[in-house]
Amino acid sequence: MRISVIGCGYLGAVHAATLAAMGHEVVGIDVDPGKVQHLAQGVAPFHEPGLDELLQDGHATGRLTFATNPEAARDAQVHFLCVGTPQDKTSDRADLTFLISALETLLPHLAAGAVVVGKSTVPVGTVDMLRGILAPRPDVLLGWNPEFLRQGTAVKDSLVPDRLVYGVEGGRPAAFNAATGAPLGVAAALDAVYEPLLAAGIPRLVCSFATAELIKSAANAYLATKISFINAVAGLCDAAGADVTELSEAMGLDPRIGSRYLHAGLGFGGGCLPKDIRSFSAQAATLGVPAVQDWMRLVDGVNLGQRERTVSLATELCGGSLAGRAITVLGASFKPDTDDIRDSPALDVADRLAAVGAHVTVTDPKAVNLAWRRYPRLRFEASIGKALQGAELVLLLTEWDEYRQLCPAVAGQQVRRRVVLDARNVLDAAAWQEEGWAVRGLGTPAGVLKAAAAAR
Ligand code: UGA
């Protein structure tokens, strides 16, 4: 099929490349000429494992092109809207400006009978509003197909998704021929797009627009809930002298609970979960459902509280004052395997430490070049060895493999004081303690603090 993808950020670039890998002829369109130039040369403008290879394959087969001019989309049969819906600058709501402008820009270039499908995360009711923009083109079909990919595993998540969701006008009953069961309209077009995935047995669910919009928001809200739940329990473990890592392992073995997103630590960040739970809360307020509104506020509050807790533990580990102390922070991206620093818990904590006078050096395998301009109070160092030199406290804030596998003996030779705050609870505390390190986690036994006190 001939397909256009409007917006080539984390979502759109991966979607365009995977559609080309499935055999479609794809044009990716973005207003940013720098991004388009990179993508056209087969180089992802951000770090995403496996994406460069996919872009290069698409380039080599000639099936994947990129452009800034929306006219390049005119021959496409299906258009995917993949632009960002960030948090509004002055409220908890999602900012739909990019989405509206993408559709308005696309409008004059739509061929007769084209299908427009949104993938961005949007508040419920958005599709109804977009319908108004499409009113002058009654021949154009509109669908909603939320995306569930995670940064860092986006290529795999797109090629082998857990499910496909199609939101269509009239919901499920309208999507199939009553007599034959054959898909109609948007459902038929999306079945053709995702034919290889459906053939591989990926489940597809067809529903109304409102349900499709809410499925995505509710899924992110639930993931955030799980993370904040275990982080709240980590606070309880700290107070009671229990170990949250053992507790979550035992809880996760119950298949009704499951162990994923039940890892206690510094909490979530990034361009999705934080803004999506706030938007979900704002939607609930508008719709008069205070339970969801309050729930999301609590989840957000617990999450931000983990950053606060990390700062106060760091202060405690430095003997009550951070002024003038040399602190090394391992990790700048919001999670491993991405260079995305949007709402990064690691950088937030690092900056708060620097704000009260600590000399903070941050290292990261991929994000240093993006982060240094935005955080003038922090010192950045690409080499982990150099970053550790002279540290009085080491904070592990993003669990890159490099940091999980760090040798405590080697690291110990570089620092001034062997004290580590593992805010992601990923280090083998016993191995580090054997090398003379005082180790502290979030929700892990407070007894190790004694060792930390001894190290002061
Ligand atoms: C999230 C969802 O997982 C995707 O399904 C969704 O498509 C995407 O948002 C989106 O809306 O576009 P992503 O933001 O890439 O994906 O990141 P996740 O892997 O979900 O991690 C989010 C945050 O939670 C990270 O900061 C991570 O460190 C944190 N996290 C995750 C925890 O603190 N504990 C956990 O146990 C798991």
Coordinates of N, CA, C and O in Angstrom, one line a residue, residues 20-160:
A20 N 7.4 0.2 6.2 CA 8.3 -0.1 5.0 C 8.8 -1.5 5.1 O 8.8 -2.2 4.1
A21 N 9.2 -1.9 6.3 CA 9.7 -3.3 6.5 C 8.6 -4.3 6.2 O 8.9 -5.4 5.8
M22 N 7.4 -3.9 6.4 CA 6.3 -4.9 6.1 C 6.0 -4.9 4.6 O 5.0 -5.6 4.2
G23 N 6.6 -4.1 3.8 CA 6.5 -4.1 2.4 C 5.7 -3.0 1.8 O 5.4 -3.0 0.6
H24 N 5.3 -2.0 2.6 CA 4.5 -0.9 2.1 C 5.5 0.2 1.5 O 6.7 0.2 1.8
E25 N 4.9 1.1 0.7 CA 5.6 2.2 0.2 C 5.3 3.4 1.1 O 4.1 3.8 1.1
V26 N 6.3 3.9 1.8 CA 5.9 4.9 2.9 C 6.7 6.2 2.7 O 7.9 6.2 2.4
V27 N 5.9 7.3 2.9 CA 6.6 8.6 2.9 C 6.4 9.2 4.3 O 5.2 9.2 4.8
G28 N 7.5 9.5 5.0 CA 7.4 10.2 6.3 C 7.5 11.7 6.1 O 8.3 12.1 5.4
I29 N 6.6 12.4 6.8 CA 6.6 13.9 6.6 C 6.7 14.6 7.9 O 6.1 14.2 8.9
D30 N 7.7 15.5 7.9 CA 7.9 16.3 9.2 C 8.2 17.7 8.8 O 8.9 18.0 7.8
V31 N 7.9 18.6 9.7 CA 8.1 20.1 9.5 C 9.6 20.4 9.7 O 10.1 21.4 9.3
D32 N 10.3 19.5 10.4 CA 11.7 19.8 10.8 C 12.7 19.3 9.7 O 12.9 18.1 9.5
P33 N 13.3 20.2 8.9 CA 14.1 19.8 7.8 C 15.4 19.0 8.3 O 15.8 18.0 7.6
G34 N 15.9 19.3 9.4 CA 17.1 18.6 10.0 C 16.7 17.1 10.2 O 17.5 16.2 9.9
K35 N 15.6 16.9 10.8 CA 15.1 15.5 11.1 C 14.9 14.8 9.8 O 15.4 13.6 9.7
V36 N 14.3 15.4 8.9 CA 14.0 14.7 7.6 C 15.3 14.4 6.9 O 15.4 13.3 6.3
Q37 N 16.3 15.3 6.9 CA 17.6 15.0 6.3 C 18.2 13.8 6.9 O 18.7 12.9 6.2
H38 N 18.3 13.7 8.2 CA 18.8 12.6 8.9 C 18.1 11.3 8.5 O 18.8 10.3 8.1
L39 N 16.8 11.3 8.6 CA 16.0 10.1 8.3 C 16.2 9.6 6.9 O 16.4 8.4 6.6
A40 N 16.3 10.6 6.0 CA 16.5 10.3 4.6 C 17.8 9.6 4.3 O 18.0 8.8 3.4
Q41 N 18.8 9.9 5.2 CA 20.1 9.3 5.0 C 20.2 8.0 5.8 O 21.3 7.4 5.9
G42 N 19.1 7.5 6.4 CA 19.1 6.3 7.1 C 19.7 6.4 8.5 O 20.2 5.4 9.1
V43 N 19.6 7.6 9.1 CA 20.2 7.8 10.4 C 19.1 8.3 11.3 O 18.5 9.4 11.0
A44 N 18.8 7.6 12.4 CA 17.7 8.1 13.3 C 18.2 9.4 14.0 O 19.4 9.4 14.4
P45 N 17.4 10.4 14.1 CA 17.8 11.6 14.8 C 17.8 11.5 16.3 O 18.0 12.4 17.1
F46 N 17.5 10.3 16.8 CA 17.6 10.0 18.3 C 18.1 8.5 18.4 O 18.1 7.8 17.4
H47 N 18.4 8.2 19.7 CA 18.9 6.8 19.9 C 17.8 5.8 20.1 O 17.0 6.0 21.0
E48 N 17.6 4.9 19.2 CA 16.6 3.9 19.3 C 17.2 2.6 18.7 O 17.4 2.5 17.5
P49 N 17.5 1.6 19.6 CA 18.1 0.3 19.1 C 17.4 -0.3 17.9 O 16.1 -0.4 17.9
G50 N 18.1 -0.6 16.8 CA 17.6 -1.3 15.7 C 16.9 -0.4 14.6 O 16.6 -0.8 13.5
L51 N 16.8 0.9 15.0 CA 16.1 1.8 14.0 C 16.9 2.2 12.8 O 16.4 2.2 11.7
D52 N 18.2 2.5 13.0 CA 19.1 2.8 11.9 C 19.0 1.7 10.8 O 18.9 2.0 9.6
E53 N 19.1 0.5 11.3 CA 19.2 -0.6 10.3 C 17.9 -0.7 9.5 O 17.9 -0.9 8.3
L54 N 16.7 -0.5 10.2 CA 15.4 -0.5 9.5 C 15.3 0.7 8.5 O 14.8 0.5 7.4
L55 N 15.8 1.8 8.9 CA 15.8 3.0 8.0 C 16.6 2.7 6.8 O 16.3 3.0 5.7
Q56 N 17.8 2.1 7.0 CA 18.7 1.8 5.9 C 18.1 0.8 4.9 O 18.2 0.9 3.7
D57 N 17.4 -0.2 5.5 CA 16.8 -1.2 4.7 C 15.7 -0.5 3.8 O 15.6 -0.8 2.6
G58 N 14.9 0.3 4.5 CA 13.8 1.0 3.8 C 14.4 1.9 2.6 O 13.8 2.0 1.5
H59 N 15.5 2.5 2.9 CA 16.2 3.4 1.9 C 16.7 2.5 0.8 O 16.5 2.8 -0.4
A60 N 17.3 1.4 1.1 CA 17.9 0.5 0.1 C 16.8 -0.1 -0.8 O 17.0 -0.2 -2.1
T61 N 15.7 -0.4 -0.3 CA 14.6 -1.0 -1.1 C 13.9 0.1 -1.9 O 13.0 -0.2 -2.8
G62 N 14.1 1.4 -1.5 CA 13.4 2.5 -2.1 C 12.0 2.6 -1.6 O 11.2 3.5 -2.1
R63 N 11.6 1.9 -0.6 CA 10.2 1.9 -0.1 C 10.0 3.0 0.9 O 8.8 3.3 1.3
L64 N 11.1 3.6 1.5 CA 10.9 4.5 2.5 C 11.6 5.9 2.2 O 12.8 5.9 1.9
T65 N 10.7 6.9 2.1 CA 11.3 8.2 1.8 C 10.8 9.2 2.8 O 9.8 8.9 3.6
F66 N 11.4 10.4 2.9 CA 11.0 11.4 3.8 C 10.9 12.7 3.1 O 11.7 13.0 2.2
A67 N 10.0 13.6 3.6 CA 9.9 14.9 3.0 C 9.4 15.9 4.0 O 8.8 15.6 5.0
T68 N 9.6 17.2 3.7 CA 9.0 18.3 4.6 C 7.7 18.8 4.0 O 6.8 19.3 4.7
N69 N 7.5 18.6 2.6 CA 6.4 19.1 2.0 C 5.2 18.2 2.1 O 5.3 17.0 1.6
P70 N 4.1 18.6 2.6 CA 2.9 17.7 2.8 C 2.4 17.2 1.5 O 1.7 16.2 1.4
E71 N 2.7 17.9 0.4 CA 2.3 17.4 -0.9 C 2.8 16.0 -1.2 O 2.1 15.3 -2.0
A72 N 3.9 15.6 -0.6 CA 4.4 14.3 -0.9 C 3.5 13.2 -0.4 O 3.7 12.0 -0.8
A73 N 2.5 13.6 0.4 CA 1.5 12.6 0.9 C 0.3 12.4 -0.1 O -0.5 11.5 0.2
R74 N 0.3 13.1 -1.2 CA -0.9 13.1 -2.0 C -1.3 11.8 -2.6 O -2.5 11.5 -2.8
D75 N -0.4 10.9 -2.8 CA -0.7 9.6 -3.5 C -1.1 8.5 -2.4 O -1.5 7.4 -2.8
A76 N -0.9 8.8 -1.2 CA -1.1 7.8 -0.2 C -2.6 7.4 0.0 O -3.5 8.2 -0.1
Q77 N -2.8 6.1 0.2 CA -4.1 5.6 0.5 C -4.5 5.7 2.0 O -5.7 5.9 2.3
V78 N -3.5 5.5 2.8 CA -3.7 5.7 4.3 C -2.7 6.7 4.8 O -1.5 6.6 4.5
H79 N -3.1 7.6 5.7 CA -2.3 8.6 6.3 C -2.3 8.4 7.8 O -3.4 8.4 8.4
F80 N -1.2 8.2 8.4 CA -1.1 8.0 9.9 C -0.7 9.3 10.5 O 0.4 9.9 10.2
L81 N -1.5 9.8 11.5 CA -1.1 11.1 12.2 C -0.3 10.6 13.4 O -0.8 10.0 14.3
C82 N 1.0 11.0 13.5 CA 1.9 10.5 14.6 C 2.6 11.7 15.3 O 3.6 11.5 15.8
V83 N 1.9 12.9 15.3 CA 2.6 14.0 15.9 C 2.4 14.0 17.4 O 1.6 13.3 17.9
G84 N 3.2 14.8 18.1 CA 3.2 14.8 19.6 C 2.0 15.5 20.1 O 1.5 16.4 19.5
T85 N 1.6 15.0 21.3 CA 0.5 15.7 22.1 C 1.1 16.0 23.5 O 0.7 15.4 24.4
P86 N 2.0 17.0 23.6 CA 2.6 17.2 24.9 C 1.7 17.8 25.9 O 0.6 18.2 25.5
Q87 N 2.2 18.0 27.1 CA 1.3 18.6 28.1 C 1.2 20.1 27.8 O 2.2 20.7 27.4
D88 N 0.1 20.7 27.9 CA -0.2 22.1 27.8 C 0.7 22.9 28.7 O 1.0 22.4 29.9
K89 N 1.2 24.0 28.3 CA 2.2 24.8 29.2 C 1.6 25.3 30.4 O 2.2 25.5 31.5
T90 N 0.3 25.5 30.4 CA -0.4 26.1 31.6 C -1.4 25.3 32.3 O -2.1 25.7 33.2
S91 N -1.6 24.0 31.9 CA -2.6 23.2 32.5 C -2.1 21.7 32.4 O -1.1 21.4 31.8
D92 N -2.9 20.8 33.0 CA -2.6 19.4 32.9 C -3.1 18.7 31.6 O -2.9 17.6 31.3
R93 N -3.8 19.5 30.8 CA -4.4 19.0 29.6 C -3.3 18.7 28.5 O -2.2 19.3 28.5
A94 N -3.7 17.9 27.5 CA -2.8 17.6 26.4 C -3.0 18.8 25.4 O -4.1 19.3 25.2
D95 N -1.8 19.2 24.8 CA -1.9 20.2 23.8 C -2.0 19.6 22.4 O -1.2 18.9 22.0
L96 N -3.2 19.9 21.8 CA -3.5 19.2 20.5 C -3.2 20.1 19.3 O -3.5 19.8 18.2
T97 N -2.4 21.2 19.6 CA -2.1 22.1 18.4 C -1.4 21.4 17.3 O -1.8 21.6 16.1
F98 N -0.5 20.5 17.6 CA 0.3 19.9 16.5 C -0.6 19.0 15.7 O -0.5 18.8 14.4
L99 N -1.5 18.3 16.4 CA -2.4 17.3 15.7 C -3.4 18.1 14.8 O -3.6 17.7 13.6
I100 N -4.0 19.1 15.3 CA -4.9 19.9 14.5 C -4.2 20.5 13.3 O -4.7 20.4 12.2
S101 N -3.0 21.0 13.5 CA -2.3 21.7 12.4 C -1.9 20.6 11.4 O -1.9 20.8 10.2
A102 N -1.5 19.4 11.9 CA -1.1 18.3 10.9 C -2.3 18.0 10.0 O -2.1 17.8 8.8
L103 N -3.5 17.8 10.6 CA -4.7 17.4 9.8 C -5.0 18.6 8.8 O -5.4 18.3 7.7
E104 N -5.0 19.8 9.3 CA -5.4 20.9 8.5 C -4.4 21.0 7.3 O -4.8 21.3 6.1
T105 N -3.1 20.8 7.6 CA -2.1 20.9 6.5 C -2.3 19.7 5.5 O -2.0 19.9 4.3
L106 N -2.7 18.6 6.0 CA -2.8 17.4 5.1 C -4.1 17.5 4.2 O -4.1 17.1 3.1
L107 N -5.1 18.2 4.7 CA -6.4 18.2 4.1 C -6.4 18.5 2.6 O -7.0 17.7 1.8
P108 N -5.7 19.5 2.1 CA -5.8 19.8 0.7 C -5.1 18.7 -0.2 O -5.3 18.7 -1.4
H109 N -4.3 17.9 0.5 CA -3.5 16.9 -0.3 C -4.2 15.5 -0.3 O -3.6 14.5 -0.8
L110 N -5.3 15.3 0.4 CA -5.9 14.0 0.5 C -6.6 13.6 -0.8 O -7.4 14.3 -1.4
A111 N -6.3 12.4 -1.3 CA -6.9 11.8 -2.5 C -8.3 11.4 -2.2 O -8.7 11.2 -1.0
A112 N -9.1 11.2 -3.2 CA -10.5 10.8 -3.0 C -10.5 9.5 -2.3 O -9.8 8.6 -2.7
G113 N -11.4 9.3 -1.3 CA -11.5 8.1 -0.6 C -10.3 7.7 0.3 O -10.2 6.5 0.8
A114 N -9.4 8.7 0.6 CA -8.3 8.4 1.5 C -8.8 8.0 2.9 O -9.9 8.4 3.3
V115 N -7.9 7.3 3.6 CA -8.2 7.0 5.0 C -7.2 7.7 5.9 O -6.0 7.6 5.7
V116 N -7.7 8.4 6.9 CA -6.8 9.1 7.9 C -6.9 8.4 9.2 O -8.0 8.2 9.7
V117 N -5.7 8.0 9.8 CA -5.8 7.3 11.0 C -4.8 7.9 12.0 O -3.7 8.2 11.8
G118 N -5.4 8.2 13.2 CA -4.6 8.9 14.3 C -3.9 7.8 15.1 O -4.5 6.8 15.4
K119 N -2.6 8.1 15.5 CA -1.9 7.2 16.4 C -1.5 7.9 17.7 O -1.2 7.2 18.7
S120 N -1.5 9.2 17.7 CA -1.1 9.9 18.9 C -2.0 9.6 20.1 O -3.1 9.3 19.9
T121 N -1.4 9.8 21.3 CA -2.2 9.7 22.5 C -3.1 10.9 22.7 O -2.5 12.0 22.8
V122 N -4.4 10.8 22.8 CA -5.3 11.9 22.8 C -6.3 11.8 23.9 O -6.7 10.7 24.2
P123 N -6.8 12.9 24.4 CA -8.0 12.8 25.3 C -9.2 12.4 24.6 O -9.4 12.6 23.4
V124 N -10.1 11.7 25.4 CA -11.3 11.2 24.8 C -12.1 12.4 24.2 O -12.2 13.5 24.8
G125 N -12.7 12.2 23.1 CA -13.4 13.3 22.4 C -12.7 14.0 21.3 O -13.2 14.7 20.5
T126 N -11.4 13.7 21.2 CA -10.5 14.4 20.2 C -11.0 14.0 18.8 O -11.0 14.9 17.9
V127 N -11.3 12.7 18.6 CA -11.7 12.3 17.2 C -12.9 13.1 16.7 O -13.0 13.5 15.6
D128 N -13.8 13.3 17.7 CA -15.1 14.0 17.3 C -14.7 15.4 16.8 O -15.3 15.9 15.9
M129 N -13.7 16.0 17.5 CA -13.3 17.4 17.2 C -12.6 17.3 15.8 O -12.8 18.2 14.9
L130 N -11.8 16.3 15.5 CA -11.1 16.2 14.3 C -12.0 16.0 13.1 O -11.8 16.4 12.0
R131 N -13.1 15.3 13.4 CA -14.1 15.1 12.4 C -14.6 16.4 11.8 O -14.9 16.5 10.6
G132 N -14.7 17.4 12.7 CA -15.2 18.7 12.2 C -14.2 19.3 11.2 O -14.6 19.9 10.2
I133 N -12.9 19.1 11.4 CA -11.9 19.6 10.4 C -12.1 18.8 9.0 O -11.9 19.4 8.0
L134 N -12.5 17.6 9.1 CA -12.6 16.7 7.9 C -14.0 16.9 7.3 O -14.3 16.3 6.2
A135 N -14.9 17.7 7.9 CA -16.2 17.9 7.4 C -16.3 18.2 5.9 O -17.1 17.7 5.2
P136 N -15.4 19.1 5.4 CA -15.5 19.4 3.9 C -15.2 18.2 3.0 O -15.3 18.3 1.8
R137 N -14.6 17.2 3.6 CA -14.3 16.0 2.8 C -15.0 14.7 3.3 O -14.4 13.8 3.9
P138 N -16.3 14.7 3.0 CA -17.1 13.5 3.5 C -16.6 12.2 2.9 O -16.9 11.1 3.4
D139 N -15.8 12.2 1.8 CA -15.3 11.0 1.2 C -14.2 10.4 2.0 O -13.8 9.2 1.8
V140 N -13.6 11.2 2.9 CA -12.4 10.7 3.6 C -12.8 10.0 4.9 O -13.7 10.5 5.6
L141 N -12.2 8.8 5.1 CA -12.6 8.0 6.3 C -11.6 8.3 7.4 O -10.4 8.5 7.2
L142 N -12.1 8.3 8.7 CA -11.2 8.6 9.8 C -11.2 7.4 10.8 O -12.3 6.8 11.0
G143 N -10.0 7.1 11.3 CA -9.9 6.0 12.2 C -8.9 6.3 13.3 O -8.2 7.3 13.2
W144 N -9.0 5.6 14.4 CA -8.0 5.8 15.5 C -7.3 4.5 15.9 O -8.0 3.5 16.1
N145 N -6.0 4.5 15.9 CA -5.2 3.3 16.1 C -4.1 3.5 17.0 O -3.0 3.7 16.7
P146 N -4.4 3.6 18.4 CA -3.4 4.0 19.3 C -2.2 3.1 19.3 O -2.3 1.9 19.0
E147 N -1.0 3.7 19.6 CA 0.2 3.0 19.6 C 0.7 2.7 21.0 O 0.6 3.6 21.9
F148 N 1.3 1.5 21.2 CA 1.7 1.2 22.6 C 3.2 0.9 22.7 O 3.7 0.3 23.7
L149 N 4.0 1.4 21.7 CA 5.4 1.1 21.7 C 6.1 1.8 22.8 O 5.7 2.9 23.3
R150 N 7.2 1.2 23.3 CA 8.0 1.9 24.4 C 9.3 2.3 23.7 O 9.9 1.6 22.9
Q151 N 9.8 3.4 24.1 CA 11.1 3.9 23.6 C 12.2 2.9 24.2 O 12.0 2.4 25.3
G152 N 13.2 2.6 23.4 CA 14.2 1.7 23.8 C 13.9 0.3 23.2 O 14.8 -0.5 22.9
T153 N 12.6 -0.1 23.1 CA 12.3 -1.4 22.4 C 11.2 -1.1 21.4 O 10.4 -2.0 21.0
A154 N 11.2 0.1 20.8 CA 10.2 0.5 19.9 C 10.1 -0.3 18.6 O 9.0 -0.6 18.1
V155 N 11.2 -0.7 18.1 CA 11.2 -1.5 16.8 C 10.6 -2.9 17.1 O 9.6 -3.3 16.4
K156 N 11.0 -3.5 18.1 CA 10.4 -4.8 18.5 C 8.9 -4.7 18.8 O 8.1 -5.5 18.3
D157 N 8.6 -3.7 19.6 CA 7.2 -3.4 20.0 C 6.3 -3.2 18.7 O 5.1 -3.5 18.7
S158 N 6.9 -2.6 17.7 CA 6.1 -2.3 16.5 C 6.0 -3.5 15.6 O 4.9 -3.7 14.9
L159 N 7.0 -4.3 15.5 CA 7.0 -5.5 14.6 C 6.3 -6.7 15.3 O 5.7 -7.5 14.6
V160 N 6.3 -6.7 16.6 CA 5.6 -7.8 17.4 C 4.7 -7.1 18.5 O 5.0 -7.3 19.7

